[in-house]
Amino acid sequence: MLKHSLKLTALAAATSLILSACGGSSSGGSTAPAPTIKGLAVDGPLAGATVTFVDCNNAQVETDNEGNFTFPQDCTSSELTVTGGIDTATDLPFTGEIKAPQRAPNEQNLIVVSPITTLIQASIDAGASPTEATQQIAAALNLSGVDLLSADPMKNQEVYAKTVAVQQMVEQIQAVVASLGGSTTQAELNTQAFAALQTALSAAPASDNTLTSTATISAAISATVEAVKADLPAELKADSTVLDNVKTNLAALSAEVISSNVQSVETAIQNVPAATFNAGTESIKNETQAAVTEAKESVAAEKIVTILAPVLTQAPAQVEDSLKAISTAVANPTQTSNDDIASAITQIQTNVPTVILPPTTTEAVQNANEFYADYLELNGFNVQNTNQTITSLNASLINPIQVQSLNNLLVGITSNGTYATTANPIVAAAALHISTGTKTLTISANQLNLNFTGGTLTAASIPAGTEIKVDSTINSLKTTFTVNAAQNVLNNGKIALNTTTLGSLSASLATQLNSFSLKGDTVTVTAVIKASPVIAINNGKPALASKYTLGTTDGSGVSAKFKVTQ
């Protein structure tokens, strides 16, 4: 009897183990709940950012105020992309895109998405296995021995310094390549810059394997230009020799300036006392925000590229050394540097007399570290007769602003310097994007005429012949049409880039827009202006406005979140 009882007990235990292994139980055959997979999005911690689960039907969740997120139900393994939100270490909007590779469900319970994991994904896309890619990037960044796919940068000072430095590098490469002109969107430039940096880091010799190596930076710039060459202006890609000249000279002119910016953010984080760093994000922010923000808002590299654009197509043998001298001088601004700049520009004009530079060139390059003198300034949104400043709009990316409606949305803009008064209108393109996560509406106009008097916007119109494109998740709203007669869009000194304007342009759309109800929704609103003048924002001092890609409109803009109550 005892032997029989022992056999039954052993059988029951074995059955229980088998059922447990299969996710079931002897009482009901139900499966065990899927593990909860946690994630973290970080440049600094990205709050209010959108996480897309590529391999789970592009399901989306939003990060919390510390950049944390949870995988959706029934999604335990996916490649990830993160966009939007605000970098809580700088209080600046995040307008790039970072990625993390797909991992097996049982690998980790914390999945980090960062600029470093984006490099790893780029390596995988180039053909490396996940293990090879991770080891490759870890070695390139001198972070061997660290699991870069799950190491929380906010708890590892060395990883955090490299994380911010990588993002700074990519943003700077994007900026200088965009300064060449062309039609490549910021979104595509972001992808290509990450891919180019990954290739450059992987190919660099061990002695040069740092983010501040001008050789690595030059290789990344050259590869990015090569990747987007089809979109460049015709004169920059006239033939392979001209394009090669552009790649070499662009790198010579900007590499040292980029290196200086990258070094400044990396050093600022590395120099944080350990006790301060270990005290958490807010403590780190207090110590590093000024240095990181200053580097991110630097315009020096793109200014000198724009000023010296006519030189870039010349044979490097004639100009490369002078461009390197200018880059070094701008990266280390002193009175001696001003003399070096003057000497280098004189040498360029001596070597290539066919290139005529304006008399103001030397002074303009010497002032490269100062903000632009001539620019348009976005002043934020006005919603329901209430002005929302850039500061409040940035804060709304974490805590949405409550509004009754978005029906009366206006965009404020002023002008500075030579643009303060315009006899002829500044011709721009414009777009407005409204998204709830489940439904979207994008309105774009390929022409918008702006006139300023004394810096104040005094006329804004959509001229006859302008193409208006409306795209939406609601099929009845999708349309493209041409404006038959000029339409005034000036409202109380601001631009009415809103659905009310669209309704006035097309009576049939006015009715259909009623189907786009936003009541009770949290809505992300982004307005973009694309114009040849520099477009800035001002939070105590001017800085370049964030770049956004809305459909086919790629320009400078502002973004915010609103909670619609009625």
Coordinates of C-alpha atoms in Angstrom, one line a residue:
M1 CA 0.0 0.0 0.0
L2 CA 2.8 2.4 0.9
K3 CA 4.6 1.5 -2.4
H4 CA 1.4 2.2 -4.4
S5 CA 1.0 5.6 -2.6
L6 CA 4.5 6.5 -3.4
K7 CA 4.0 5.7 -7.1
L8 CA 0.9 7.8 -7.2
T9 CA 2.7 10.7 -5.5
A10 CA 5.6 10.5 -8.0
L11 CA 3.1 10.3 -10.9
A12 CA 1.3 13.4 -9.6
A13 CA 4.5 15.3 -9.2
A14 CA 5.7 14.3 -12.7
T15 CA 2.4 15.3 -14.2
S16 CA 2.5 18.7 -12.4
L17 CA 6.0 19.3 -13.7
I18 CA 5.0 18.4 -17.3
L19 CA 1.9 20.7 -17.1
S20 CA 4.0 23.5 -15.6
A21 CA 6.6 23.2 -18.4
C22 CA 3.8 23.5 -21.0
G23 CA 2.3 26.5 -19.3
G24 CA -0.8 24.6 -17.9
S25 CA -2.0 23.2 -14.7
S26 CA -3.9 20.1 -13.6
S27 CA -6.8 22.1 -12.3
G28 CA -7.9 23.9 -15.5
G29 CA -5.3 23.6 -18.3
S30 CA -4.8 27.5 -18.4
T31 CA -1.5 28.9 -19.7
A32 CA 0.9 30.8 -17.5
P33 CA 0.8 34.6 -18.0
A34 CA 3.4 35.9 -20.5
P35 CA 6.3 37.6 -18.7
T36 CA 6.2 41.4 -18.4
I37 CA 8.9 42.9 -20.5
K38 CA 10.1 46.3 -19.5
G39 CA 11.9 48.9 -21.6
L40 CA 13.7 52.2 -21.3
A41 CA 14.1 54.9 -23.9
V42 CA 17.1 57.1 -23.4
D43 CA 19.3 59.8 -25.0
G44 CA 18.7 61.4 -21.7
P45 CA 15.5 59.7 -20.4
L46 CA 12.8 60.3 -23.2
A47 CA 9.5 61.2 -21.6
G48 CA 6.3 61.1 -23.6
A49 CA 8.0 59.4 -26.5
T50 CA 6.3 56.9 -28.8
V51 CA 7.6 53.3 -28.8
T52 CA 6.7 51.3 -31.9
F53 CA 6.9 47.5 -31.8
V54 CA 7.8 46.7 -35.4
D55 CA 7.3 42.9 -35.1
C56 CA 4.0 43.2 -33.2
N57 CA 1.9 44.8 -36.0
N58 CA 3.6 48.2 -35.2
A59 CA 1.8 48.4 -31.9
Q60 CA 2.6 51.6 -29.9
V61 CA 3.0 52.7 -26.3
E62 CA 4.2 55.9 -24.8
T63 CA 7.0 56.3 -22.3
D64 CA 6.5 57.6 -18.8
N65 CA 8.2 60.7 -17.3
E66 CA 11.4 58.6 -16.8
G67 CA 11.5 57.0 -20.2
N68 CA 10.1 53.7 -19.0
F69 CA 7.6 51.6 -21.0
T70 CA 6.1 48.1 -21.0
F71 CA 5.7 45.8 -24.0
P72 CA 2.0 45.4 -25.1
Q73 CA 0.1 42.2 -24.1
D74 CA 1.1 39.2 -26.3
C75 CA 4.2 41.0 -27.5
T76 CA 7.4 39.6 -26.0
S77 CA 9.9 40.1 -28.8
S78 CA 10.2 42.9 -31.3
E79 CA 12.5 45.3 -33.0
L80 CA 11.8 48.7 -31.5
T81 CA 11.8 52.3 -32.7
V82 CA 11.4 55.4 -30.5
T83 CA 10.4 58.9 -31.7
G84 CA 9.2 62.1 -30.2
G85 CA 8.8 63.2 -26.6
I86 CA 11.3 65.3 -24.7
D87 CA 14.8 64.6 -23.4
T88 CA 14.4 65.2 -19.7
A89 CA 18.1 65.7 -19.3
T90 CA 18.0 68.8 -21.4
D91 CA 14.3 69.7 -21.6
L92 CA 14.6 69.8 -25.4
P93 CA 12.3 67.9 -27.8
F94 CA 13.6 64.7 -29.2
T95 CA 13.2 64.8 -33.0
G96 CA 15.4 61.8 -34.0
E97 CA 14.7 58.1 -34.2
I98 CA 16.4 55.5 -32.1
K99 CA 16.1 51.7 -32.4
A100 CA 16.8 48.5 -30.6
P101 CA 17.1 45.0 -32.2
Q102 CA 14.7 42.2 -31.6
R103 CA 15.7 39.9 -28.8
A104 CA 14.5 36.4 -27.7
P105 CA 11.7 36.6 -25.1
N106 CA 13.9 35.0 -22.4
E107 CA 17.0 37.1 -22.9
Q108 CA 16.3 40.1 -20.7
N109 CA 13.5 41.7 -18.7
L110 CA 14.8 45.2 -19.5
I111 CA 15.2 46.3 -23.1
V112 CA 17.1 49.6 -23.6
V113 CA 16.5 51.7 -26.7
S114 CA 19.3 54.3 -27.1
P115 CA 21.6 55.8 -29.7
I116 CA 24.1 53.0 -28.9
T117 CA 21.5 50.3 -29.5
T118 CA 20.6 52.1 -32.8
L119 CA 24.3 51.6 -33.9
I120 CA 23.9 47.9 -33.0
Q121 CA 20.7 47.7 -35.1
A122 CA 22.6 49.4 -38.0
S123 CA 25.3 46.8 -37.7
I124 CA 22.7 44.0 -37.8
D125 CA 21.1 45.7 -40.9
A126 CA 24.6 45.6 -42.5
G127 CA 24.7 41.8 -42.0
A128 CA 26.2 41.2 -38.6
S129 CA 24.5 38.8 -36.2
P130 CA 23.1 40.3 -33.0
T131 CA 26.0 39.0 -31.0
E132 CA 28.6 40.2 -33.5
A133 CA 26.9 43.6 -33.7
T134 CA 26.8 44.1 -30.0
Q135 CA 30.5 43.0 -29.6
Q136 CA 31.5 45.2 -32.5
I137 CA 29.9 48.4 -31.2
A138 CA 31.0 47.7 -27.6
A139 CA 34.7 47.4 -28.8
A140 CA 34.4 50.5 -31.0
L141 CA 33.1 52.6 -28.0
N142 CA 35.6 51.0 -25.5
L143 CA 32.7 49.5 -23.6
S144 CA 33.6 45.8 -23.9
G145 CA 32.2 43.7 -21.1
V146 CA 28.9 45.7 -20.9
D147 CA 25.6 44.3 -22.2
L148 CA 24.7 47.4 -24.2
L149 CA 21.3 46.1 -25.0
S150 CA 20.1 46.1 -21.4
A151 CA 22.5 48.3 -19.5
D152 CA 20.6 51.3 -18.1
P153 CA 22.7 54.4 -19.2
M154 CA 21.4 56.4 -16.2
K155 CA 23.1 53.9 -13.9
N156 CA 26.3 53.5 -15.7
Q157 CA 28.2 56.8 -16.1
E158 CA 30.6 55.6 -18.9
V159 CA 27.7 54.2 -20.9
Y160 CA 25.7 57.4 -20.5
A161 CA 28.6 59.6 -21.6
K162 CA 28.9 57.5 -24.8
T163 CA 25.1 57.4 -25.3
V164 CA 24.9 61.2 -25.4
A165 CA 28.1 61.6 -27.4
V166 CA 26.8 59.2 -30.1
Q167 CA 23.5 61.1 -30.4
Q168 CA 25.4 64.4 -30.6
M169 CA 27.6 63.0 -33.3
V170 CA 24.6 61.9 -35.4
E171 CA 22.8 65.2 -35.0
Q172 CA 25.9 67.2 -36.1
I173 CA 26.5 65.0 -39.1
Q174 CA 22.8 65.5 -40.1
A175 CA 23.2 69.2 -39.7
V176 CA 26.2 69.6 -41.9
V177 CA 25.0 67.3 -44.6
A178 CA 21.6 69.1 -44.6
S179 CA 23.5 72.4 -45.1
L180 CA 24.5 71.2 -48.5
G181 CA 20.9 71.6 -49.6
G182 CA 19.0 68.8 -51.4
S183 CA 15.8 67.0 -50.8
T184 CA 16.7 64.3 -48.2
T185 CA 14.4 64.5 -45.3
Q186 CA 15.6 64.7 -41.7
A187 CA 14.2 61.3 -41.0
E188 CA 16.2 59.7 -43.8
L189 CA 19.3 61.7 -42.8
N190 CA 19.0 60.3 -39.3
T191 CA 19.0 56.7 -40.6
Q192 CA 21.9 57.3 -43.0
A193 CA 24.0 59.1 -40.4
F194 CA 23.6 56.2 -37.9
A195 CA 24.5 53.7 -40.6
A196 CA 27.5 55.7 -41.7
L197 CA 28.8 56.2 -38.1
Q198 CA 28.4 52.5 -37.4
T199 CA 30.5 51.7 -40.5
A200 CA 33.1 54.3 -39.6
L201 CA 33.5 53.1 -36.0
S202 CA 33.7 49.5 -37.1
A203 CA 36.4 50.2 -39.7
A204 CA 38.5 52.5 -37.6
P205 CA 41.8 51.2 -36.2
A206 CA 42.0 50.5 -32.5
S207 CA 44.1 53.6 -31.9
D208 CA 41.4 55.8 -33.5
N209 CA 38.4 54.0 -32.1
T210 CA 36.9 57.0 -30.3
L211 CA 33.9 59.2 -31.1
T212 CA 36.2 62.3 -31.1
S213 CA 38.6 61.0 -33.8
T214 CA 38.4 63.4 -36.8
A215 CA 39.2 60.4 -39.0
T216 CA 36.2 58.6 -37.8
I217 CA 34.0 61.7 -38.1
S218 CA 35.3 62.4 -41.6
A219 CA 34.6 58.8 -42.7
A220 CA 31.0 59.1 -41.3
I221 CA 30.4 62.4 -43.1
S222 CA 31.7 61.1 -46.4
A223 CA 29.5 58.0 -46.2
T224 CA 26.4 60.0 -45.3
V225 CA 26.9 62.3 -48.3
E226 CA 27.4 59.2 -50.5
A227 CA 24.2 57.7 -49.2
V228 CA 22.1 60.8 -50.1
K229 CA 23.9 61.9 -53.2
A230 CA 20.9 61.4 -55.4
D231 CA 19.1 64.1 -53.4
L232 CA 21.9 66.7 -53.6
P233 CA 21.8 69.9 -55.8
A234 CA 22.9 69.2 -59.3
E235 CA 26.1 71.3 -59.0
L236 CA 27.3 69.1 -56.1
K237 CA 27.0 65.9 -58.0
A238 CA 27.9 67.0 -61.5
D239 CA 30.3 64.1 -61.8
S240 CA 32.1 61.7 -59.5
T241 CA 35.1 64.0 -59.2
V242 CA 33.0 66.9 -58.0
L243 CA 31.1 64.7 -55.5
D244 CA 34.4 63.3 -54.2
N245 CA 35.6 66.9 -53.7
V246 CA 32.5 67.7 -51.8
K247 CA 32.8 64.7 -49.5
T248 CA 36.5 65.5 -48.7
N249 CA 36.1 69.2 -48.3
L250 CA 32.9 69.0 -46.2
A251 CA 34.7 66.6 -43.8
A252 CA 37.8 68.9 -43.7
L253 CA 35.6 71.9 -42.9
S254 CA 33.4 70.4 -40.2
A255 CA 35.2 67.4 -38.6
E256 CA 37.1 69.4 -35.9
V257 CA 34.1 71.5 -35.0
I258 CA 32.0 68.3 -34.6
S259 CA 34.8 66.6 -32.6
S260 CA 34.8 69.6 -30.2
N261 CA 31.1 69.4 -29.7
V262 CA 31.1 65.7 -29.1
Q263 CA 34.0 65.9 -26.7
S264 CA 32.3 68.7 -24.7
V265 CA 29.2 66.6 -23.9
E266 CA 31.2 63.4 -23.2
T267 CA 33.6 65.3 -20.9
A268 CA 30.7 67.1 -19.1
I269 CA 29.1 63.7 -18.2
Q270 CA 32.4 61.9 -17.4
N271 CA 33.4 64.7 -15.0
V272 CA 30.2 64.4 -12.9
P273 CA 31.2 63.2 -9.4
A274 CA 30.2 59.6 -8.8
A275 CA 28.0 60.6 -5.9
T276 CA 26.1 63.1 -8.0
F277 CA 25.7 60.7 -10.8
N278 CA 24.4 58.0 -8.5
A279 CA 21.8 60.4 -7.0
G280 CA 19.7 60.1 -10.2
T281 CA 18.5 61.8 -13.3
E282 CA 17.6 65.2 -11.8
S283 CA 21.0 65.4 -10.1
I284 CA 22.8 64.5 -13.4
K285 CA 20.7 67.1 -15.3
N286 CA 21.6 69.9 -12.9
E287 CA 25.3 69.1 -13.4
T288 CA 25.3 68.6 -17.2
Q289 CA 22.3 70.4 -18.8
A290 CA 24.1 73.6 -19.6
A291 CA 27.1 71.9 -21.4
V292 CA 25.0 69.4 -23.3
T293 CA 22.4 72.0 -24.3
E294 CA 25.0 74.4 -25.5
A295 CA 26.6 71.7 -27.7
K296 CA 23.3 70.5 -29.1
E297 CA 22.3 74.1 -29.9
S298 CA 25.6 74.9 -31.6
V299 CA 25.2 76.3 -35.1
A300 CA 28.9 76.7 -35.9
A301 CA 29.4 73.7 -38.1
E302 CA 26.4 74.3 -40.4
K303 CA 27.1 78.1 -40.5
I304 CA 30.6 77.6 -41.9
V305 CA 29.4 75.0 -44.4
T306 CA 26.8 77.4 -45.7
I307 CA 29.2 80.4 -45.8
L308 CA 31.9 78.4 -47.7
A309 CA 29.6 76.3 -49.9
P310 CA 31.2 77.6 -53.1
V311 CA 34.6 76.2 -52.0
L312 CA 33.4 72.6 -51.4
T313 CA 33.4 71.6 -55.1
Q314 CA 37.1 72.6 -55.6
A315 CA 40.0 70.2 -55.8
P316 CA 41.0 69.3 -52.2
A317 CA 44.7 69.9 -53.1
Q318 CA 43.9 73.6 -53.4
V319 CA 41.6 74.1 -50.4
E320 CA 41.6 71.1 -47.9
D321 CA 44.3 72.3 -45.7
S322 CA 42.8 75.8 -45.4
L323 CA 39.4 74.3 -44.6
K324 CA 40.9 72.2 -41.9
A325 CA 42.6 75.3 -40.4
I326 CA 39.2 77.1 -40.4
S327 CA 37.5 74.1 -38.7
T328 CA 40.3 74.0 -36.0
A329 CA 40.0 77.8 -35.4
V330 CA 36.2 77.7 -35.1
A331 CA 36.4 74.8 -32.7
N332 CA 38.8 76.8 -30.5
P333 CA 37.6 80.4 -30.7
T334 CA 40.2 83.0 -29.7
Q335 CA 41.6 86.1 -31.1
T336 CA 44.4 84.1 -32.6
S337 CA 41.8 81.9 -34.2
N338 CA 40.3 84.9 -35.9
D339 CA 43.7 85.6 -37.5
D340 CA 44.0 82.0 -38.5
I341 CA 40.6 82.2 -40.2
A342 CA 41.5 85.4 -42.1
S343 CA 44.7 83.8 -43.3
A344 CA 43.0 80.6 -44.4
I345 CA 40.4 82.4 -46.4
T346 CA 43.0 84.5 -48.0
Q347 CA 44.9 81.4 -49.0
I348 CA 41.7 79.9 -50.5
Q349 CA 41.1 83.0 -52.6
T350 CA 44.7 82.9 -53.8
N351 CA 44.6 79.2 -54.7
V352 CA 41.2 79.3 -56.4
P353 CA 40.7 82.8 -57.8
T354 CA 37.7 81.7 -59.9
V355 CA 35.7 81.3 -56.7
I356 CA 34.4 84.7 -55.7
L357 CA 33.6 84.9 -52.0
P358 CA 31.7 88.0 -50.6
P359 CA 33.7 90.6 -48.7
T360 CA 31.9 89.6 -45.5
T361 CA 33.1 86.0 -45.7
T362 CA 35.9 86.3 -43.2
E363 CA 33.9 88.2 -40.6
A364 CA 31.0 85.7 -41.0
V365 CA 33.2 82.7 -40.4
Q366 CA 34.9 84.5 -37.4
N367 CA 31.4 84.9 -35.9
A368 CA 30.4 81.3 -36.6
N369 CA 30.0 80.5 -32.9
E370 CA 27.4 83.3 -32.5
F371 CA 23.7 82.8 -33.5
Y372 CA 22.5 84.0 -36.9
A373 CA 21.7 87.7 -37.2
D374 CA 18.9 87.2 -39.7
Y375 CA 16.2 84.7 -39.0
L376 CA 12.5 83.9 -38.5
E377 CA 11.4 83.1 -35.0
L378 CA 8.6 80.7 -34.1
N379 CA 6.8 82.0 -31.0
G380 CA 4.6 79.0 -30.2
F381 CA 0.9 78.2 -30.5
N382 CA -2.2 80.2 -29.7
V383 CA -5.1 77.9 -28.8
Q384 CA -8.5 79.2 -27.9
N385 CA -7.1 82.7 -27.6
T386 CA -4.4 81.6 -25.1
N387 CA -0.7 81.9 -26.1
Q388 CA 1.4 78.9 -25.4
T389 CA 5.1 79.7 -25.3
I390 CA 7.9 77.4 -26.5
T391 CA 8.6 76.5 -22.9
S392 CA 5.0 75.5 -22.2
L393 CA 4.8 73.5 -25.4
N394 CA 8.0 71.6 -24.6
A395 CA 6.6 70.9 -21.1
S396 CA 3.3 69.6 -22.7
L397 CA 5.2 66.7 -24.3
I398 CA 5.2 65.3 -20.8
N399 CA 2.1 66.8 -19.3
P400 CA -0.4 67.7 -22.0
I401 CA -2.1 71.1 -22.0
Q402 CA -5.9 70.9 -21.4
V403 CA -7.9 72.7 -24.1
Q404 CA -11.6 72.7 -25.0
S405 CA -10.9 72.5 -28.7
L406 CA -8.2 72.8 -31.3
N407 CA -10.5 74.5 -33.8
N408 CA -8.8 77.9 -33.5
L409 CA -5.1 77.0 -33.6
L410 CA -2.7 79.7 -34.6
V411 CA 1.1 79.7 -35.1
G412 CA 3.1 82.8 -34.0
I413 CA 6.1 83.9 -36.0
T414 CA 8.2 87.1 -36.0
S415 CA 11.3 88.1 -38.0
N416 CA 14.8 89.5 -37.1
G417 CA 17.6 91.2 -38.9
T418 CA 17.2 91.8 -42.6
Y419 CA 14.0 89.8 -42.5
A420 CA 12.4 92.3 -40.1
T421 CA 10.8 94.2 -43.1
T422 CA 10.1 92.4 -46.4
A423 CA 9.1 94.3 -49.5
N424 CA 8.5 90.9 -51.3
P425 CA 7.0 88.1 -49.3
I426 CA 9.1 85.3 -47.9
V427 CA 7.9 82.2 -49.7
A428 CA 7.5 79.1 -47.6
A429 CA 5.9 75.7 -47.5
A430 CA 3.9 74.7 -44.4
A431 CA 2.3 71.7 -42.8
L432 CA 0.2 70.8 -39.8
H433 CA 0.1 67.3 -38.3
I434 CA -2.5 66.2 -35.8
S435 CA -2.3 62.7 -34.2
T436 CA -4.1 60.8 -31.5
G437 CA -2.1 57.6 -32.0
T438 CA -5.0 55.9 -33.6
K439 CA -6.0 58.5 -36.1
T440 CA -4.0 61.2 -37.9
L441 CA -4.6 64.3 -40.1
T442 CA -1.8 66.0 -42.1
I443 CA -2.5 69.3 -44.0
S444 CA 0.3 70.7 -46.2
A445 CA 0.5 73.7 -48.5
N446 CA 3.4 73.9 -50.9
Q447 CA 3.3 77.7 -50.9
L448 CA 2.7 80.2 -48.1
N449 CA 3.6 83.9 -48.5
L450 CA 4.7 85.9 -45.4
N451 CA 5.3 89.6 -45.1
F452 CA 6.8 91.4 -42.1
T453 CA 6.9 95.0 -41.0
G454 CA 9.2 95.9 -38.1
G455 CA 9.5 92.2 -37.3
T456 CA 5.8 91.7 -37.0
L457 CA 3.8 89.4 -39.4
T458 CA 1.5 91.8 -41.3
A459 CA 0.4 89.5 -44.2
A460 CA 0.1 85.7 -44.6
S461 CA -1.6 84.2 -47.6
I462 CA -1.9 81.0 -49.6
P463 CA -1.7 82.2 -53.2
A464 CA -3.7 80.9 -56.1
G465 CA -2.1 77.8 -57.6
T466 CA -1.0 76.5 -54.3
E467 CA -1.3 72.7 -53.9
I468 CA -3.1 71.6 -50.7
K469 CA -2.7 68.0 -49.7
V470 CA -4.7 66.4 -47.0
D471 CA -3.7 62.9 -45.7
S472 CA -5.5 61.0 -42.9
T473 CA -6.3 57.7 -41.5
I474 CA -9.9 58.6 -42.3
N475 CA -10.2 57.8 -46.0
S476 CA -12.9 60.4 -46.7
L477 CA -10.5 63.2 -45.7
K478 CA -7.7 62.2 -48.2
T479 CA -7.5 64.7 -51.0
T480 CA -5.3 66.9 -53.1
F481 CA -6.5 70.1 -54.7
T482 CA -5.3 73.4 -56.1
V483 CA -6.3 76.8 -54.6
N484 CA -8.2 78.8 -57.2
A485 CA -8.0 82.2 -55.5
A486 CA -5.6 83.6 -52.9
Q487 CA -6.7 82.9 -49.4
N488 CA -5.8 85.1 -46.4
V489 CA -4.5 83.0 -43.4
L490 CA -3.5 85.9 -41.1
N491 CA -5.4 85.9 -37.9
N492 CA -4.5 88.3 -35.1
G493 CA -1.0 88.6 -36.3
K494 CA -0.5 84.9 -36.5
I495 CA -0.7 82.1 -39.1
A496 CA -4.0 80.1 -39.1
L497 CA -2.6 76.7 -40.0
N498 CA -5.7 74.8 -38.9
T499 CA -8.7 72.9 -40.0
T500 CA -10.7 76.2 -40.1
T501 CA -8.4 77.4 -42.8
L502 CA -8.8 74.2 -44.7
G503 CA -12.5 74.4 -44.5
S504 CA -12.4 77.9 -46.0
L505 CA -10.3 76.6 -48.9
S506 CA -12.7 73.7 -49.6
A507 CA -16.3 73.8 -48.6
S508 CA -16.8 70.1 -49.0
L509 CA -13.9 69.4 -46.6
A510 CA -15.4 71.6 -43.9
T511 CA -18.2 69.1 -43.5
Q512 CA -16.0 66.1 -43.7
L513 CA -13.7 67.4 -41.0
N514 CA -16.5 67.1 -38.5
S515 CA -15.8 63.3 -38.6
F516 CA -12.4 64.0 -37.2
S517 CA -13.6 64.3 -33.6
L518 CA -10.9 64.8 -30.9
K519 CA -13.1 65.0 -27.8
G520 CA -11.4 63.2 -24.9
D521 CA -8.2 62.5 -26.9
T522 CA -4.6 63.4 -26.1
V523 CA -3.5 65.0 -29.3
T524 CA 0.0 65.6 -30.6
V525 CA 0.2 68.7 -32.8
T526 CA 3.2 69.6 -34.9
A527 CA 3.5 72.7 -37.2
V528 CA 6.3 73.0 -39.7
I529 CA 7.5 75.9 -41.9
K530 CA 9.9 75.3 -44.7
A531 CA 11.7 78.4 -45.9
S532 CA 15.2 79.5 -46.9
P533 CA 15.6 81.9 -43.9
V534 CA 16.9 80.3 -40.7
I535 CA 14.0 79.5 -38.4
A536 CA 14.6 79.7 -34.7
I537 CA 12.8 79.5 -31.3
N538 CA 13.7 81.5 -28.2
N539 CA 14.0 80.2 -24.7
G540 CA 15.9 83.1 -23.3
K541 CA 18.3 83.0 -26.3
P542 CA 17.7 82.0 -29.9
A543 CA 18.3 78.4 -31.0
L544 CA 17.5 76.5 -34.1
A545 CA 13.9 75.2 -34.2
S546 CA 13.6 71.5 -34.2
K547 CA 13.4 69.8 -37.6
Y548 CA 10.4 67.6 -38.4
T549 CA 9.3 65.6 -41.5
L550 CA 5.6 65.8 -42.1
G551 CA 4.6 63.9 -45.2
T552 CA 6.6 65.5 -48.0
T553 CA 7.3 68.7 -46.0
D554 CA 10.6 68.7 -44.2
G555 CA 11.2 71.8 -42.2
S556 CA 11.5 73.7 -38.9
G557 CA 8.7 73.6 -36.4
V558 CA 7.2 73.2 -33.0
S559 CA 5.3 70.3 -31.4
A560 CA 3.0 69.9 -28.4
K561 CA 0.5 67.7 -26.8
F562 CA -3.1 68.7 -25.9
K563 CA -5.8 67.0 -23.9
V564 CA -9.1 67.9 -25.7
T565 CA -12.0 68.2 -23.3
Q566 CA -14.9 69.0 -25.5

